[in-house]
XYZ file of C-alpha atoms in Angstrom:
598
model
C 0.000 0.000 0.000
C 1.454 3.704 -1.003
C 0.786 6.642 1.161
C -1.457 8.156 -1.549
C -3.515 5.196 -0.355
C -5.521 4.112 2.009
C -6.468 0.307 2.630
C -9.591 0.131 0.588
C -8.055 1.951 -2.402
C -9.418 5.214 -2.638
C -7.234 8.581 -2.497
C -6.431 9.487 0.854
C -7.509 12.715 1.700
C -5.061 14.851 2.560
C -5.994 15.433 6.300
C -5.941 11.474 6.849
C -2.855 11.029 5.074
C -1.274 13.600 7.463
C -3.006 11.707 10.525
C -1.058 8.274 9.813
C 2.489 10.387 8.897
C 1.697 11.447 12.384
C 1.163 8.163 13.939
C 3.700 6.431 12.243
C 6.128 9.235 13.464
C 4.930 9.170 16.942
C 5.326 5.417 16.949
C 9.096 5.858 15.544
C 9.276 8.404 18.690
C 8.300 5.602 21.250
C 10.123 2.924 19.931
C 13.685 5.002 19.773
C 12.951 6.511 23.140
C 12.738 2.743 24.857
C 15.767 2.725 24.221
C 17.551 5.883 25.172
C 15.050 6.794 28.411
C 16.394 3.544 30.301
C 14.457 0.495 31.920
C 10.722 1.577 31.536
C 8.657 -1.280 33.342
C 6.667 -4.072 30.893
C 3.698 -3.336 32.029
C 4.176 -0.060 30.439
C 5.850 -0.471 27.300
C 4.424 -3.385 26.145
C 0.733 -2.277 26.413
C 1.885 1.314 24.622
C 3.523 -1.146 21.711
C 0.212 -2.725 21.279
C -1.995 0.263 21.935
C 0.239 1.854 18.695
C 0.071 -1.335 16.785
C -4.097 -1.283 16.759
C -5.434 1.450 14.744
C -2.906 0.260 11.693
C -4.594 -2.976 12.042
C -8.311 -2.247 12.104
C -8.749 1.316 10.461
C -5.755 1.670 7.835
C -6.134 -1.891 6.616
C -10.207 -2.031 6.880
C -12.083 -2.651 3.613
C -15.490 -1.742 3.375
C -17.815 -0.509 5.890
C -18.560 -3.573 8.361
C -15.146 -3.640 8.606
C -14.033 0.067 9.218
C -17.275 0.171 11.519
C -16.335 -2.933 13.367
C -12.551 -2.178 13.253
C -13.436 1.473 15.034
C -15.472 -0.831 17.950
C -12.122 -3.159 18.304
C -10.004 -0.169 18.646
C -11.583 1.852 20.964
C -11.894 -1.408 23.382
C -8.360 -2.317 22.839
C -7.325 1.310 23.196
C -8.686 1.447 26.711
C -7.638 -1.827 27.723
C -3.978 -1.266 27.020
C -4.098 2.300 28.654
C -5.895 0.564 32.034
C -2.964 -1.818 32.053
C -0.198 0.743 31.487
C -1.778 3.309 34.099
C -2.138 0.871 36.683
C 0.869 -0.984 36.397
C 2.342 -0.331 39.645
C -1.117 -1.724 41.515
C -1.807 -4.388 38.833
C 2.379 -5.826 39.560
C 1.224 -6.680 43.227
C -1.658 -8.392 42.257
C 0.920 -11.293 41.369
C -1.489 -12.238 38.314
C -4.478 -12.734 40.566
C -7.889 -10.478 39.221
C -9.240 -8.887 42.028
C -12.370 -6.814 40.502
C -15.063 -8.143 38.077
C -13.778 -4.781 35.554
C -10.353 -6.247 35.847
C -12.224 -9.418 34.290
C -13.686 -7.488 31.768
C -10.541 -5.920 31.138
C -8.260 -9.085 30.663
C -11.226 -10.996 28.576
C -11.383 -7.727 26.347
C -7.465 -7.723 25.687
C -7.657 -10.943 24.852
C -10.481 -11.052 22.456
C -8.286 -7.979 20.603
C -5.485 -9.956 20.283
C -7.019 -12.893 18.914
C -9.227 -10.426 16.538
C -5.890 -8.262 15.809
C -4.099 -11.167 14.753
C -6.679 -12.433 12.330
C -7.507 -8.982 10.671
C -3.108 -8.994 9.748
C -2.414 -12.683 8.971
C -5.847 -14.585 9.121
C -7.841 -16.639 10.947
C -5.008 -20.155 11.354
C -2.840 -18.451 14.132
C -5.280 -16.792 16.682
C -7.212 -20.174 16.279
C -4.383 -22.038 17.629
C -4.490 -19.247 19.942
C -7.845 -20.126 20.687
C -7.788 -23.848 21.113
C -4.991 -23.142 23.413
C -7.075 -20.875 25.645
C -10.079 -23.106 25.585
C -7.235 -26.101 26.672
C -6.102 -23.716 29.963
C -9.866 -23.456 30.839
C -11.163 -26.187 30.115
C -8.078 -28.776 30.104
C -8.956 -30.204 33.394
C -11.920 -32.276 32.020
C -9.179 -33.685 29.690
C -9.013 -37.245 30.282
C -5.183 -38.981 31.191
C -1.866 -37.278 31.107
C -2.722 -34.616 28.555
C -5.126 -33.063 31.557
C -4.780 -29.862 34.104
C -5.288 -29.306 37.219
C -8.053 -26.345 37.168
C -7.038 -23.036 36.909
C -9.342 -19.976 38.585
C -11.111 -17.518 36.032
C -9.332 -15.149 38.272
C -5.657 -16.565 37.995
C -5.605 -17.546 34.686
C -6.684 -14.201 32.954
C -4.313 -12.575 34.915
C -1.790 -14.580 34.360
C -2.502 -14.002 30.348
C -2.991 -10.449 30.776
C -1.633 -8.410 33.875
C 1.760 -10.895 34.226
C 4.795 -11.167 32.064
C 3.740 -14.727 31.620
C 0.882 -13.820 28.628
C 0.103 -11.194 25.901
C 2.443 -9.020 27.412
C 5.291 -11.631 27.651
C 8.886 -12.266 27.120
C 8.309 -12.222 23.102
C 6.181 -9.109 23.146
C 9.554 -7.180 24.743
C 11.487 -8.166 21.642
C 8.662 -7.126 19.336
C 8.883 -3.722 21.785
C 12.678 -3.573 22.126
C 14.521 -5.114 19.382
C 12.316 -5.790 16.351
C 10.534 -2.141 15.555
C 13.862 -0.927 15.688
C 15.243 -2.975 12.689
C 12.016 -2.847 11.068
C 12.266 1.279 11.160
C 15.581 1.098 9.811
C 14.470 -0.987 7.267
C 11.761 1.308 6.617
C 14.290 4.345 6.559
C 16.476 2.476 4.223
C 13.918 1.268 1.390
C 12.473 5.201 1.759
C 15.438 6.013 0.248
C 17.904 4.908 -2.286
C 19.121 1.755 -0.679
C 16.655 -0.837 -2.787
C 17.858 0.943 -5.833
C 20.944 -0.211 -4.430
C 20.496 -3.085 -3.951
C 19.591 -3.524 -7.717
C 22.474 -1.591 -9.033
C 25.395 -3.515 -6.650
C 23.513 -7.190 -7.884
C 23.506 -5.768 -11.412
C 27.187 -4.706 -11.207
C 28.257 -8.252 -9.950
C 26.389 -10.215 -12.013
C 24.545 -8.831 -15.139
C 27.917 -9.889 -17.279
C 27.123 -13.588 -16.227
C 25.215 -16.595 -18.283
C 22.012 -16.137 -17.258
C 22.408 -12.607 -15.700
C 19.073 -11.647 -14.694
C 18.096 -14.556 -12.379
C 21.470 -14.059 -10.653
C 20.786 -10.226 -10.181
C 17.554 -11.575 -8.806
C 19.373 -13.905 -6.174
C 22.037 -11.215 -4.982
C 19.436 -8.091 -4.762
C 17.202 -10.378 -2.947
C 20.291 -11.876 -0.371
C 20.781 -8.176 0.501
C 16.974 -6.453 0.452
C 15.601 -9.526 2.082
C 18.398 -8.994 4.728
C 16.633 -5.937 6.133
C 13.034 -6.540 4.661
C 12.455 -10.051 6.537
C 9.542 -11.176 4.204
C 9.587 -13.196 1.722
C 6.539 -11.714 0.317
C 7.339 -8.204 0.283
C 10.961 -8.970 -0.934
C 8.678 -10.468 -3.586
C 6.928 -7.539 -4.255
C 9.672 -5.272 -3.968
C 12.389 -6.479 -6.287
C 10.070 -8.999 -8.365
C 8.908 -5.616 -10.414
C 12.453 -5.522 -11.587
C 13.761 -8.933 -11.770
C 11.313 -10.664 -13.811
C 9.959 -8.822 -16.076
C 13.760 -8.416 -17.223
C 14.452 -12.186 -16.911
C 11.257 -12.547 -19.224
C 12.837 -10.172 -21.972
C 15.801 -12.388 -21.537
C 14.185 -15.370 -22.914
C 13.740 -16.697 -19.384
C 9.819 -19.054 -19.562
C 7.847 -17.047 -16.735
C 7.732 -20.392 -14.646
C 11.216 -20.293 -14.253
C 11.623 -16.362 -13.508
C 8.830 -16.141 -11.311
C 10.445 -19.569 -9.246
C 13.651 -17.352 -9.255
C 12.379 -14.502 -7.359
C 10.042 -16.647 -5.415
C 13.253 -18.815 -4.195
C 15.784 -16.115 -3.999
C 13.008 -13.517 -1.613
C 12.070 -16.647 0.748
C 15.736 -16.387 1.782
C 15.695 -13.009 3.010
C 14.253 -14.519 6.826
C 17.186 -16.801 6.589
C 19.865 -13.977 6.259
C 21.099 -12.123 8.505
C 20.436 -9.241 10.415
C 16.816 -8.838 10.594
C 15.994 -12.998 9.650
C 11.869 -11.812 10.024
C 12.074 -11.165 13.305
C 13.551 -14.901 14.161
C 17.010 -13.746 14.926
C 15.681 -11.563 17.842
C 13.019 -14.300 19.224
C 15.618 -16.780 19.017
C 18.073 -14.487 21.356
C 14.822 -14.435 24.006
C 14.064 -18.177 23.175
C 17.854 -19.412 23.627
C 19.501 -16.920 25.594
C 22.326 -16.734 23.090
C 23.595 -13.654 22.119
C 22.661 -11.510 18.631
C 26.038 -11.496 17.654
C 26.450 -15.509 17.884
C 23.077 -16.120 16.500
C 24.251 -13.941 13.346
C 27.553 -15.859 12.772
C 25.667 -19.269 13.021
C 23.017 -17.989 11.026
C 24.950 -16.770 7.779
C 27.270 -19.693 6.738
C 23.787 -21.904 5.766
C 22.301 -18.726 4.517
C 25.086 -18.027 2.463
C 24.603 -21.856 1.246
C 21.498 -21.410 0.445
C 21.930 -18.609 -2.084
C 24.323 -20.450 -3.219
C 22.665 -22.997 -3.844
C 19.942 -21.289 -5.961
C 22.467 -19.742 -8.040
C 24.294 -23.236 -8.977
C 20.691 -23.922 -9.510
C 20.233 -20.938 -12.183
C 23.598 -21.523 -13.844
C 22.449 -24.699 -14.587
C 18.977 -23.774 -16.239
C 21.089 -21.324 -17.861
C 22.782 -23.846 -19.620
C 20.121 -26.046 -20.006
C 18.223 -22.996 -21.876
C 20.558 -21.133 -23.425
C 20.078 -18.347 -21.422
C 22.573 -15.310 -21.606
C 24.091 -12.074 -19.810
C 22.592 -8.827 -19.712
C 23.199 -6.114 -22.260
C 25.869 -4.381 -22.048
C 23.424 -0.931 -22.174
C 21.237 -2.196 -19.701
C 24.001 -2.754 -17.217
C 24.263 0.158 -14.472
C 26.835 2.882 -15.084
C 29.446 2.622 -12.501
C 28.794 6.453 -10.720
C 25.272 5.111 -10.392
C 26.491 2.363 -8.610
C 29.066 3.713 -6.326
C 26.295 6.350 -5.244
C 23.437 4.336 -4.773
C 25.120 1.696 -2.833
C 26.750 4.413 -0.185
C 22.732 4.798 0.670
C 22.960 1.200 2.821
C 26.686 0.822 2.727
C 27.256 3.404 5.208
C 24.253 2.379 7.856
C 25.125 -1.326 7.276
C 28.644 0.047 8.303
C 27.770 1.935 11.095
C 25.382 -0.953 12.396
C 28.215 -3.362 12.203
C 30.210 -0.840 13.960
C 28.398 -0.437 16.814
C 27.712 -4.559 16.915
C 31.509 -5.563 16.838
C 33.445 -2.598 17.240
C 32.106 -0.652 19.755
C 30.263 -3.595 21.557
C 26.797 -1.878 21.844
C 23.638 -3.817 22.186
C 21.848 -4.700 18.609
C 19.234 -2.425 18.446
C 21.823 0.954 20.080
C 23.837 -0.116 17.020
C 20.559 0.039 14.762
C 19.375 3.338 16.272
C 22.917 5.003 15.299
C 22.060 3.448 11.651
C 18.660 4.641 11.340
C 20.242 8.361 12.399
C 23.128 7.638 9.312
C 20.435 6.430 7.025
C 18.040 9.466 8.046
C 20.637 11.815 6.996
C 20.841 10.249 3.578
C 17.411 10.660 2.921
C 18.349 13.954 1.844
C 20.562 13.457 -0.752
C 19.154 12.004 -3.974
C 20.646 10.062 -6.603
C 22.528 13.096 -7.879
C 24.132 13.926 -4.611
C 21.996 16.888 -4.392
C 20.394 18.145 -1.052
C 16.847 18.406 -0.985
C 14.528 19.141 1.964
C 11.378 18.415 0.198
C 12.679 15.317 -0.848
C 13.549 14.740 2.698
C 9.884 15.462 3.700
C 8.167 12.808 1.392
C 10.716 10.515 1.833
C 10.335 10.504 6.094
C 6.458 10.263 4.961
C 6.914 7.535 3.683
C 9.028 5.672 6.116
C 6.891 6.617 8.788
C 3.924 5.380 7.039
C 6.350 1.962 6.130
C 7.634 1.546 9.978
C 4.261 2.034 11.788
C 2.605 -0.506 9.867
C 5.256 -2.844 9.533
C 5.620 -2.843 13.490
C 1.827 -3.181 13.956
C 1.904 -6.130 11.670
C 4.685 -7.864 13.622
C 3.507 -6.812 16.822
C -0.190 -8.612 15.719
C 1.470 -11.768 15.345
C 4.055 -11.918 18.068
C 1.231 -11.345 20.592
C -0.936 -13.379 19.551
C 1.942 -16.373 19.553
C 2.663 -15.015 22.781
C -0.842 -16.601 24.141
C 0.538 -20.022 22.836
C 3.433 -19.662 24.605
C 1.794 -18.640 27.959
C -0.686 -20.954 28.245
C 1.876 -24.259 27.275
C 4.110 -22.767 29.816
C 1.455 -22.550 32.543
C -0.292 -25.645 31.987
C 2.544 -27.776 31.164
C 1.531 -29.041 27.794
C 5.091 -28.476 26.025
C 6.334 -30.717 28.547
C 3.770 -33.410 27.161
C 3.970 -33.172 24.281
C 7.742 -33.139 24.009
C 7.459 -36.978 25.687
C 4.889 -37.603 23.249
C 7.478 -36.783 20.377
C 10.371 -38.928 21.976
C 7.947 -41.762 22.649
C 7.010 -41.777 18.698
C 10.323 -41.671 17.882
C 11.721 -44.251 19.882
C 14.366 -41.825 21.388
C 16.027 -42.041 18.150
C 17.383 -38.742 16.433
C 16.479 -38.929 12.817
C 12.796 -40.058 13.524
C 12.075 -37.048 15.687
C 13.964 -34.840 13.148
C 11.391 -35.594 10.347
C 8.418 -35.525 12.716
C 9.489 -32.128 13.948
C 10.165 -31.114 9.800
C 6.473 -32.472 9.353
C 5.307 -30.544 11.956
C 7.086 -27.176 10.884
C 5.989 -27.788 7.419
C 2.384 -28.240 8.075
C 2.225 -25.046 10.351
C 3.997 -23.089 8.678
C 1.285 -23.168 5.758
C -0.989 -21.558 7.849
C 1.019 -18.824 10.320
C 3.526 -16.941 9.665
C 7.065 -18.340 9.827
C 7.993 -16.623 13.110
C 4.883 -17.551 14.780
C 5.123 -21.365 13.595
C 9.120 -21.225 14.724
C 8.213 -20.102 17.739
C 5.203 -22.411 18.432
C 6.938 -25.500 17.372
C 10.173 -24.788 18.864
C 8.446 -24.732 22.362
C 6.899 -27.534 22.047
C 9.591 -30.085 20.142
C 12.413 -27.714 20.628
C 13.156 -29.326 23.854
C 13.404 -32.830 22.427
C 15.858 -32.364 19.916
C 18.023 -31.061 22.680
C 16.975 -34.342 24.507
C 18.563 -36.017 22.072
C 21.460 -33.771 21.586
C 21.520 -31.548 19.656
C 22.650 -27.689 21.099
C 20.466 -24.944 21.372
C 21.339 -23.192 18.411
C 21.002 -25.771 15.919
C 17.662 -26.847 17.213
C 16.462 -23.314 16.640
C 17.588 -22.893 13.534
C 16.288 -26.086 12.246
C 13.266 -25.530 12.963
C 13.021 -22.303 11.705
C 14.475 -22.902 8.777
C 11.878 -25.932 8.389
C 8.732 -23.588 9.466
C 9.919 -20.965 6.247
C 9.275 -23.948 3.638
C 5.843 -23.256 3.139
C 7.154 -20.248 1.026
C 7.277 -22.598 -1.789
C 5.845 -26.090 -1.099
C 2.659 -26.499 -2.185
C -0.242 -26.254 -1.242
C -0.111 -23.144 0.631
C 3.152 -21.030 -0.871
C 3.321 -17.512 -0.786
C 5.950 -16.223 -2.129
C 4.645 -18.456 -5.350
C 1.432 -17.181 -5.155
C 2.902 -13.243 -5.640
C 5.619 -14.502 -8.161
C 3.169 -16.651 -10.034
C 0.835 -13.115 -10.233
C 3.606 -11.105 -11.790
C 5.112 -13.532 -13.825
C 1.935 -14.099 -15.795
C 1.977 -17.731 -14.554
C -0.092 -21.136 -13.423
C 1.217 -20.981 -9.714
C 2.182 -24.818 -9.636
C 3.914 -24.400 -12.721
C 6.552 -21.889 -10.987
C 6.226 -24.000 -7.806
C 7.726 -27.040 -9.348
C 10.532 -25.261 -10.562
C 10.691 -23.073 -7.290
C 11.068 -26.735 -5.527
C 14.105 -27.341 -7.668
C 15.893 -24.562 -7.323
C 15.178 -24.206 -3.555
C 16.193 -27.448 -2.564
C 18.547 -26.234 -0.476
C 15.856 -25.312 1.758
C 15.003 -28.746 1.963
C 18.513 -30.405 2.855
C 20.252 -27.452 4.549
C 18.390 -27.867 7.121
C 19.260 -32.037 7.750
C 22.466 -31.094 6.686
C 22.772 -29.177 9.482
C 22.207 -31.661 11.776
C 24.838 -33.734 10.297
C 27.706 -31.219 10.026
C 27.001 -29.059 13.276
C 29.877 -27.512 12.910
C 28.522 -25.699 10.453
C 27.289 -23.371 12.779
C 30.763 -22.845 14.663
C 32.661 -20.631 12.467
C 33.339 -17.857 15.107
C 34.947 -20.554 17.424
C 35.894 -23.257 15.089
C 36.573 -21.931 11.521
C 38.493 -24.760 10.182
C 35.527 -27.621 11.009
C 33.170 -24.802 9.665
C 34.793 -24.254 6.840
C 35.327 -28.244 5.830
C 31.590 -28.299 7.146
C 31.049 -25.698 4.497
C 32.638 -27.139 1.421
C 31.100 -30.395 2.622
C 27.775 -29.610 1.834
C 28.516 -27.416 -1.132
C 29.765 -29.946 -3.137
C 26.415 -31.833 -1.607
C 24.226 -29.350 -3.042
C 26.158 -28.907 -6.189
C 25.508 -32.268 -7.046
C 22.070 -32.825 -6.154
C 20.769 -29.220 -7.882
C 22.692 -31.676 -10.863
C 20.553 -34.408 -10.784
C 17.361 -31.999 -10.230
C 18.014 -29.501 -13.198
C 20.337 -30.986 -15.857
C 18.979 -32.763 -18.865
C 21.936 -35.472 -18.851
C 20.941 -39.135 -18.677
C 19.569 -40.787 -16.113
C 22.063 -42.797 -15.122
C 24.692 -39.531 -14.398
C 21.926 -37.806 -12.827
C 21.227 -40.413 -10.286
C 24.820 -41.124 -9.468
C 25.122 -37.581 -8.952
C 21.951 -37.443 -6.257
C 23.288 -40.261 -4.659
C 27.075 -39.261 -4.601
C 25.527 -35.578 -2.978
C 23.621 -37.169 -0.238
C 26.625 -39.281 0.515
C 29.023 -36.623 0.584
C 26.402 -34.487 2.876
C 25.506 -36.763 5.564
C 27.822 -40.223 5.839
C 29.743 -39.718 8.977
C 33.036 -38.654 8.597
């Protein structure tokens, strides 16, 4: 949606267009403050996070009447529910999650209903009835038969516990949405407001328009670096799919195969580092592990992965003939040089402040978002312009309050799944469910946990299905051995595969739309060149070092190569049009080389 928008379509009048600037600059305010005006209690903050989320989700994105009328009701409910909690925080702390007051009731029931209601309005109805079951589980689980039963919780202690506590909707995961996430997301916003996308395209076209094949692999790197900051594959989609393929179509590339390009190459942007959709941030609250560690585990598979889809393009390259860009289509090099200083120099001051200096993540990404506001004065010609300036902010402030509503929907809502398995025990279960199925064997609970991922993750968001499966199976991968890290990444990693498996694939879906395309058409060929999302993940497992290259560099890097070669030759056997025979000795000689013990 543009800022000459609003949700339904029509022109915004200039008045309302002004009144969301305004919002979306007073959320920017709030967020940055948190973290320069010291500790500022949960109770406060995190209602305040949600209270600015709201209107973005039921007035800007309402469609028709019902919904604007309906979406006015849910606000103004919300509204006061979030304010009662963040006025009376101080009383409502020594309450120690007990209700005391039949408003307090109404209170708690009425957050709750908003959350599930918010959640649907931004991602649909799957996640908030998960949400749902899980709610009807804590309060009604005690008439559940066996070992999957609770003992009964009061009306009175449970609602608080979801909604005046730490231990609900304003949880743990809710203070990285608060704390860490809006900040990357409004330096994201800052940085496509500007020149930085253009970039983006510019650098990738640079690097590798001259190349067989040209386009898809401009597609691949501008995607690797704009997904690193955007976080979705669908707006990465969006974003630099206008560019990519209708040039890989004038290229002579079929619009199956450049739509599965973009499609592949934007579903890695929550696998790359910094911003990973949010998951790098959850998985520091989830794990305990630093940001810094989580990063340098989290980039040698990503970088495998792009990889991976550009062996994958070389290869249909070859297979089709398909050739480098023209020479007069190819950037100029000024034009490159100046547009990539507009995310050069915040990347560089974020990774500054990250490993230089040794501040915290998101003080690093404030002193970014100051570089990268500066920048939004200069345009393409190195010329200063205020009014340029003034549209541009408009439209990052538009960007950033959304954006941060939308995440903030989601994260909240997951955060009810999260309270009530903690509080009832269920995780617990149904982790000893999952090791009894598997027979306390690895590999078994490895592929029911990929199932499990898989078949969420066509319905929620990644992030949410990462961090509902992780709680619950999470803890028996590490049962069976495997660290922290690499638990957390597999199943994240398995929870983004929906992106472009069939039946339920986004990414497709948006690819498919602008490619001109039948959507399982460019799945089937998005499958192919993806694969890496299917066996990174195992391969993982297998080669754990992987993950070690801060501490052990050499078994990283032999880790590294390792599956390379692995994916090489199974993209081979996927893509080529050799012989059988050579194909199949090739998928067999990959899997080998990827997982027999060494």
């Amino acid at each position: 949606m543009t800022v000459s928008t609003m949700a339904t379509g029509a022109p915004a009048r200039p008045t309302m267009l002004l009144g969301w600037q305004v919002l979306g600059l007073i959320s920017i305010a709030f967020h940055l403050g948190l973290i320069f005006s010291g500790l500022v209690p949960a109770l406060v903050a995190r209602p305040i996070h949600m209270a600015l989320a709201l209107p973005w989700i039921f007035v800007f994105q309402a469609r028709g009447a019902f919904q604007r009328v309906s979406g006015w009701i849910f606000l103004l409910v919300g509204e006061a529910g979030c304010l009662y909690i963040a006025l009376n925080a101080d009383a409502l702390s020594d309450q120690y999650g007990f209700l005391d007051s039949g408003l307090q009731i109404a209170v708690a029931a009425a957050l709750i209903v908003v959350t599930l209601e918010m959640a649907r309005r931004a991602i649909g109805w799957p996640l908030p009835l998960v949400a749902l079951v899980c709610l009807l589980y804590g309060l009604f689980g005690q008439y559940v038969p066996g070992e999957y039963g609770h003992p009964a919780f009061p009306l009175e202690s449970f609602l608080g516990t979801m909604t005046i506590t730490e231990g609900g909707i304003w949880g743990s995961l809710t203070g990285v949405s608060v704390g860490i996430v809006a900040i990357f997301v409004i330096l994201g916003a800052v940085l496509n407001a500007g020149e930085a996308g253009q970039g983006f395209m510019n650098l990738a076209a640079l690097a590798a328009g001259r190349l067989r094949g040209g386009a898809g692999k401009i597609a691949v790197l501008s995607s690797a670096m704009f997904g690193s900051i955007s976080g979705s594959a669908s707006a990465n989609v969006a974003s630099t799919g206008a560019v990519t393929i209708p040039a890989m179509k004038r290229l002579g590339y079929p619009p199956a195969l450049a739509g599965a390009v973009e499609a592949v190459a934007s579903s890695g942007g929550q696998i790359m580092p910094p911003l990973m959709g949010a998951g790098a941030f959850v998985m520091v609250e989830l794990t305990g592990i630093p940001y810094s560690s989580i990063m340098a585990a989290a980039l040698p598979p990503a970088i495998l992965y792009f990889l991976t889809t550009w062996i994958g393009i070389d290869l249909f390259a070859r297979r089709l003939g398909l050739g480098a860009i023209d020479a007069a289509d190819r950037p100029k090099i000024r034009d490159v040089v100046v547009t990539t200083m507009f995310f050069a120099v915040p990347f560089t001051v974020l990774l500054w402040g990250m490993f230089v200096t040794k501040t915290t993540p998101q003080y690093a990404a404030c002193l970014a978002i100051l570089s990268a506001v500066l920048l939004l004065f200069v345009d393409i010609r190195l010329s200063i312009s205020p009014r340029l300036f003034a549209r541009r902010v408009s439209i990052a402030a538009i960007e950033a309050g959304r954006q941060i509503a939308m995440i903030a929907a989601i994260i909240i809502c997951a955060s009810i799944v999260v309270g009530v398995l903690g509080m009832t025990g269920l995780g617990i279960k149904v982790t000893s469910a999952i090791l009894a199925v598997a027979g306390e064997s690895l590999w078994p609970a490895l592929i029911l946990t990929a199932l499990a991922c898989i078949l969420l993750g066509m319905e929620v968001p990644t992030t949410a299905a990462y961090v509902i499966c992780v709680t619950v199976a999470g803890p028996a991968l590490q049962r069976l051995g495997i660290e922290p890290m690499l638990a957390h990444l597999f199943v994240f990693w398995f929870a983004l595969l929906s992106t472009i498996t069939p039946p339920v694939c986004g990414a497709v879906f948006i690819a498919a739309g602008m490619a001109g395309e039948n959507w399982l058409k460019v799945a089937g060929s998005a499958m192919r060149l993806g694969i890496g999302l299917y066996i990174i993940p195992l391969a993982m497992i297998a080669n754990p070092a992987i993950v070690h290259m801060a501490d052990q560099p050499l078994a990283a890097a032999f880790a590294f190569v390792r599956i390379a070669l692995a994916l090489w030759a199974i993209s081979f056997a996927l893509i080529s049009n050799g012989k059988a025979g050579p194909r199949l000795a090739a998928a067999v000689a990959g899997a080998a080389i990827c997982f027999w013990p060494v």
